[in-house]
């Protein structure tokens, strides 16, 4: 096609797919190729666990029907990119050979960050990130509802989000699970004490053993090469027949070494998500932002960052210069049955400048923690467990730098709880007033038409 | 899931009761004499026509309902054919006496022990079902319980699901077309029917009873399954209450009081016979109560539906009050994920459901024309013919055999989604003039697909959630399951001011800069 503009995207995860969709919207003529070696079509990575648990099938975790791509003229290529030649503006596919591009987006996501222990190459040692990982896990365990023979006790190394997901998955097949946490508490580098304890308790109530302060020394295998134990540095030996490595992920950039594209931990990009090579961009887990905006990290391997970077990358690929400017941080997760929402930044503990206000109901499995600045009471972030609140409000309040008092008085505005569910806002405000000697009043929602009988 | 001993016992008892129920249909003897025949056929003309043809039947003893019914219908068809060939149209016998005759003719173990069979088949069966349900769903860890949904034979269109579908479809066919084969079941319910309304049971009493049992028992399951979710608990209580009282008990009591046995919550055009002349005559003849019922029914159609739908959305009826909805939300809950979420299915749904609405309106208009003018032919079409086609195609095939029978194959809302004309009417109001919507929580969606998967109406909720758009859809019945299964607290059912309800150009919260609504075809 003379004069045609070919934009290739490597990786059909949330970043690559979002970029492709937005690009098509911005440029109806460009030729768009979306390449993946993982699956033919885009699926929701966060939903992998639900496939293993039987809540959904592969079909259900694909956010778009298969005809969508053709209809929007996004060419899908199911192949593995072996290397990129930036000078020639081409990439080399394992099966399909050479493909040239005018612009390229690298959105290859992450791979499991396996620590350098002895024995991680044993059979039945795996991470949980890709579709292939799920297939491997399925291969190592008996189908749902059947007696487990191959795997009866799994050890999960790493107390983070993927670890607890893996634990929940394995429990649905009645496999005994032990989670080894390096810190003194679950997700200790992110969650404050109360939150971590609450999650630990929830995990333990579902029959999972959580061991903290564990440093893994090595993995041991049997004569067939299958893992049979985890060795800790204190000499303890934990027998198991499956090991899940959930110590985190790292950018999937190995194949770029020597390509001339600048890499540190991830692919280095400027605020336009552009690499050191002008027509090559990167987005999502694999990208490392050189000068991230305040409140953000150079590498943020989460769904939301992937999606937002995908949007911005599309604009830049379409020639509309656009900086990647993420707003206030937000995240979410679910720990067995406890939902977690987070807006803004809540550090792991109070310090000289930052104070916490915590309200907790163990019985109800609910917790709210607000972090605020000691000097001016400015809201910094909120952790919510078992409480649903509105993103829009906290996004605005964090930008407006509202005080903790103002935020607490306006909690009802941000209510996102299901109808009829009990609300605890009054107790929360009372508890704040008691703890801090304040007299904050919970404000009613601004005069709304209140015909609904549950209001 | 580990099966406990109690559960196994429950399943065993339930299976036994079901077996007794099914086998009972083939038990007993059927022999009819002239005396019994006259007790059933009170119409002198019918008697005179039929009796001479039934000599053979009177002399025989049948061991099942099948040859009995065959002989009776041979006789009846003979009479009717002769009348038709003589062009004596008004004399043709339309009334179906076969079930009543079979009941009279029945003797044997079930007829003589109807109460005992009632206890074994229904009371023990209920107990078995509850013993099975309780340990399965009672839990120390309330929360979403969808583990294994797509692995289980019963809930993933396996042979067990197909068996349930076949049983249900078969039941509907027999119930509507050849109720005489249900004679022994109806006999079992005679004691209950006499206790409630002092008359014998018929197939519709049987149907109402089974329907109410199905909702009540499966409501227990639903309540246990969603014990952590008050919206689900209250909603389940509501549909159960309306079924037990409004749909089942109150009409029986009204019948006992010689009033029209009217389900006060049934609304035209779902209740498609509402404006048929025999119904209108019945209301008018019943005096004040009848006139009230007529006025109440019309007020519900013209004022109740638009008003409540404006305030609360379609859910006020479809997932809180309606009987079809009640069955779908309780007995149908295990199958909700089987609804088709494709764009194609949505297109078919819109054509079909609105087509049925048009059919219902035309049919009713013709019935009313006939009522007021006395003429049955309109533009060459017989008003009665159109009605009977509607009754057969929509009332029996669509709402019954397919609507319920296809639960394990196409999800629990097949009828509500593709066929219910009332749902179509309420849906139009919900889409264009309502305060109800499902809102999405900023940028928190992770596109996992639980919401779409468990939407019984086949709405691709995720498509809205992942672009931050409110779900405003005609078909949404507001069951609230999408919000319940969402692992990130992204969805919320809301009644709020209309402003901003339809945000077709949404912006996902999370970053600054130039924005674009991610609108691609599809």
XYZ file of N, CA, C and O in Angstrom, chain A residues 159-238:
320
model
N 4.162 -12.933 49.305
C 2.893 -12.457 49.837
C 2.472 -11.196 49.127
O 2.663 -10.093 49.618
N 1.908 -11.370 47.962
C 1.393 -10.214 47.225
C 0.044 -10.573 46.650
O -0.612 -11.512 47.108
N -0.358 -9.829 45.643
C -1.691 -10.048 45.080
C -1.796 -11.380 44.340
O -2.771 -12.111 44.471
N -0.765 -11.706 43.553
C -0.854 -12.941 42.773
C -0.817 -14.149 43.703
O -1.495 -15.147 43.479
N -0.056 -14.033 44.789
C 0.037 -15.137 45.733
C -1.305 -15.508 46.320
O -1.680 -16.683 46.376
N -2.047 -14.505 46.724
C -3.338 -14.803 47.343
C -4.325 -15.300 46.298
O -5.155 -16.171 46.569
N -4.202 -14.804 45.081
C -5.063 -15.323 44.000
C -4.770 -16.798 43.750
O -5.684 -17.620 43.634
N -3.496 -17.117 43.691
C -3.106 -18.506 43.448
C -3.611 -19.395 44.588
O -4.098 -20.512 44.359
N -3.514 -18.881 45.800
C -3.999 -19.650 46.952
C -5.506 -19.910 46.834
O -5.973 -21.021 47.046
N -6.240 -18.871 46.459
C -7.689 -19.028 46.319
C -8.014 -20.054 45.234
O -8.899 -20.903 45.391
N -7.265 -20.003 44.153
C -7.472 -20.954 43.056
C -7.255 -22.381 43.536
O -8.096 -23.258 43.338
N -6.123 -22.595 44.190
C -5.784 -23.961 44.601
C -6.762 -24.485 45.652
O -7.068 -25.676 45.678
N -7.271 -23.599 46.480
C -8.215 -24.041 47.512
C -9.511 -24.558 46.890
O -10.164 -25.418 47.464
N -9.894 -24.021 45.721
C -11.127 -24.527 45.106
C -10.953 -25.976 44.644
O -11.925 -26.644 44.345
N -9.701 -26.448 44.609
C -9.487 -27.861 44.268
C -9.002 -28.627 45.484
O -8.398 -29.703 45.363
N -9.208 -28.027 46.641
C -8.908 -28.680 47.917
C -7.453 -29.085 48.046
O -7.130 -30.141 48.582
N -6.585 -28.238 47.540
C -5.151 -28.452 47.713
C -4.715 -27.637 48.927
O -5.134 -26.492 49.101
N -3.919 -28.258 49.811
C -3.410 -27.528 50.977
C -2.414 -26.481 50.504
O -1.596 -26.755 49.617
N -2.513 -25.315 51.093
C -1.659 -24.225 50.629
C -0.946 -23.564 51.802
O -1.539 -23.307 52.846
N 0.344 -23.330 51.612
C 1.126 -22.540 52.568
C 1.718 -21.356 51.817
O 2.314 -21.540 50.755
N 1.506 -20.169 52.354
C 2.101 -18.987 51.731
C 3.293 -18.544 52.571
O 3.167 -18.374 53.789
N 4.420 -18.395 51.925
C 5.607 -17.916 52.631
C 5.801 -16.432 52.334
O 5.888 -16.025 51.174
N 5.842 -15.646 53.390
C 5.974 -14.204 53.244
C 7.323 -13.784 53.809
O 7.670 -14.169 54.932
N 8.074 -13.021 53.044
C 9.401 -12.622 53.497
C 9.312 -11.579 54.617
O 10.047 -11.607 55.572
N 8.352 -10.653 54.481
C 8.191 -9.609 55.483
C 7.524 -10.168 56.743
O 7.123 -11.318 56.792
N 7.338 -9.277 57.699
C 6.734 -9.704 58.960
C 5.221 -9.797 58.853
O 4.555 -10.214 59.785
N 4.671 -9.365 57.724
C 3.233 -9.488 57.523
C 2.929 -9.575 56.031
O 3.765 -9.203 55.192
N 1.710 -10.015 55.748
C 1.302 -10.169 54.364
C 1.382 -8.829 53.625
O 0.910 -7.808 54.130
N 1.901 -8.839 52.432
C 2.052 -7.659 51.569
C 2.622 -6.472 52.348
O 2.153 -5.346 52.234
N 3.652 -6.806 53.136
C 4.185 -5.840 54.092
C 4.791 -4.606 53.464
O 4.928 -3.585 54.130
N 5.147 -4.663 52.194
C 5.718 -3.463 51.573
C 4.637 -2.532 51.031
O 4.927 -1.483 50.486
N 3.377 -2.932 51.162
C 2.288 -2.092 50.669
C 1.267 -1.794 51.771
O 0.825 -0.660 51.937
N 0.905 -2.829 52.531
C -0.191 -2.649 53.491
C 0.306 -2.320 54.887
O 1.262 -2.909 55.376
N -0.376 -1.395 55.540
C -0.114 -1.170 56.957
C -0.551 -2.388 57.782
O -1.267 -3.262 57.294
N -0.137 -2.376 59.027
C -0.353 -3.504 59.937
C -1.795 -4.025 59.971
O -2.049 -5.203 59.746
N -2.752 -3.133 60.270
C -4.139 -3.591 60.461
C -4.673 -4.269 59.199
O -5.324 -5.307 59.276
N -4.400 -3.666 58.060
C -4.878 -4.213 56.802
C -4.274 -5.591 56.564
O -4.967 -6.545 56.204
N -2.962 -5.674 56.796
C -2.263 -6.931 56.551
C -2.826 -8.029 57.447
O -3.060 -9.156 57.004
N -3.088 -7.690 58.713
C -3.601 -8.693 59.653
C -4.993 -9.160 59.224
O -5.342 -10.328 59.351
N -5.761 -8.208 58.767
C -7.118 -8.535 58.341
C -7.081 -9.501 57.144
O -7.817 -10.487 57.108
N -6.202 -9.209 56.211
C -6.101 -10.070 55.041
C -5.563 -11.443 55.440
O -6.068 -12.483 55.015
N -4.550 -11.445 56.308
C -4.000 -12.721 56.781
C -5.084 -13.575 57.411
O -5.189 -14.775 57.161
N -5.912 -12.917 58.226
C -6.974 -13.653 58.896
C -7.966 -14.227 57.874
O -8.396 -15.381 57.993
N -8.277 -13.432 56.882
C -9.192 -13.916 55.834
C -8.571 -15.105 55.086
O -9.235 -16.108 54.827
N -7.291 -14.977 54.777
C -6.609 -16.061 54.056
C -6.611 -17.326 54.905
O -6.914 -18.418 54.432
N -6.286 -17.154 56.200
C -6.201 -18.317 57.085
C -7.563 -18.971 57.286
O -7.676 -20.192 57.374
N -8.609 -18.146 57.323
C -9.949 -18.711 57.484
C -10.351 -19.574 56.296
O -11.265 -20.389 56.399
N -9.700 -19.375 55.192
C -9.997 -20.217 54.039
C -9.024 -21.386 53.942
O -8.826 -21.962 52.869
N -8.422 -21.704 55.064
C -7.630 -22.928 55.122
C -6.234 -22.800 54.547
O -5.626 -23.800 54.181
N -5.720 -21.583 54.480
C -4.371 -21.385 53.960
C -3.465 -20.994 55.125
O -3.828 -20.167 55.955
N -2.287 -21.609 55.162
C -1.338 -21.285 56.211
C -0.453 -20.137 55.726
O 0.069 -20.188 54.614
N -0.335 -19.101 56.551
C 0.531 -17.978 56.176
C 1.729 -17.966 57.114
O 1.565 -17.867 58.329
N 2.927 -18.104 56.568
C 4.139 -18.054 57.397
C 4.901 -16.778 57.054
O 5.253 -16.559 55.893
N 5.124 -15.948 58.064
C 5.821 -14.678 57.818
C 7.305 -14.823 58.189
O 7.721 -15.820 58.778
N 8.074 -13.791 57.848
C 9.525 -13.759 58.101
C 10.234 -14.996 57.560
O 11.063 -15.593 58.228
N 9.854 -15.391 56.376
C 10.449 -16.585 55.787
C 11.411 -16.195 54.674
O 11.020 -15.526 53.729
N 12.639 -16.629 54.795
C 13.587 -16.429 53.702
C 13.903 -17.757 53.054
O 14.444 -18.651 53.701
N 13.581 -17.847 51.800
C 13.793 -19.107 51.090
C 15.264 -19.234 50.723
O 15.897 -18.270 50.291
N 15.768 -20.436 50.941
C 17.171 -20.701 50.635
C 17.278 -21.416 49.280
O 18.061 -21.030 48.427
N 16.467 -22.443 49.131
C 16.529 -23.235 47.893
C 15.293 -24.104 47.758
O 14.536 -24.275 48.717
N 15.114 -24.633 46.558
C 14.038 -25.594 46.326
C 14.682 -26.952 46.071
O 15.713 -27.031 45.415
N 14.067 -27.979 46.604
C 14.637 -29.314 46.419
C 13.720 -30.171 45.561
O 12.496 -30.104 45.685
N 14.357 -30.984 44.738
C 13.567 -31.834 43.859
C 13.779 -33.309 44.132
O 14.732 -33.692 44.816
N 12.896 -34.137 43.634
C 13.078 -35.583 43.771
C 13.852 -36.123 42.568
O 14.328 -35.347 41.731
N 13.979 -37.442 42.491
C 14.827 -38.000 41.432
C 14.234 -37.787 40.042
O 14.937 -37.773 39.039
N 12.909 -37.550 40.004
C 12.290 -37.283 38.698
C 12.403 -35.817 38.275
O 11.912 -35.425 37.231
N 13.001 -35.025 39.180
C 13.136 -33.619 38.840
C 11.945 -32.782 39.224
O 11.830 -31.615 38.822
N 11.041 -33.360 40.021
C 9.897 -32.586 40.487
C 10.210 -31.992 41.844
O 10.867 -32.628 42.672
N 9.693 -30.818 42.086
C 9.968 -30.159 43.356
C 9.349 -30.984 44.487
O 8.270 -31.550 44.355
N 10.077 -31.080 45.605
C 9.495 -31.822 46.725
C 9.599 -31.078 48.046
O 8.997 -31.483 49.035
N 10.361 -29.995 48.087
C 10.438 -29.244 49.337
C 11.003 -27.841 49.094
O 11.697 -27.590 48.112
N 10.673 -26.966 50.044
C 11.248 -25.625 50.048
C 12.123 -25.536 51.289
O 11.683 -25.875 52.394
N 13.352 -25.105 51.109
C 14.278 -24.964 52.239
C 14.361 -23.507 52.646
O 14.574 -22.625 51.817
N 14.195 -23.264 53.947
C 14.311 -21.896 54.445
C 15.692 -21.668 55.037
O 16.402 -22.612 55.364
N 16.038 -20.372 55.223
C 17.389 -20.086 55.698
C 17.590 -20.486 57.165
O 18.712 -20.624 57.620
N 16.477 -20.691 57.887
C 16.638 -21.135 59.267
C 16.688 -22.666 59.357
O 16.578 -23.237 60.429
N 16.796 -23.281 58.195
C 16.955 -24.734 58.181
C 15.654 -25.494 58.045
O 15.665 -26.706 57.820
N 14.551 -24.815 58.193
C 13.285 -25.528 58.074
C 13.083 -26.017 56.641
O 13.474 -25.340 55.688
N 12.483 -27.198 56.548
C 12.252 -27.792 55.228
C 10.761 -28.051 55.105
O 10.192 -28.802 55.903
N 10.116 -27.410 54.153
C 8.667 -27.563 53.992
C 8.394 -28.443 52.782
O 8.701 -28.070 51.648
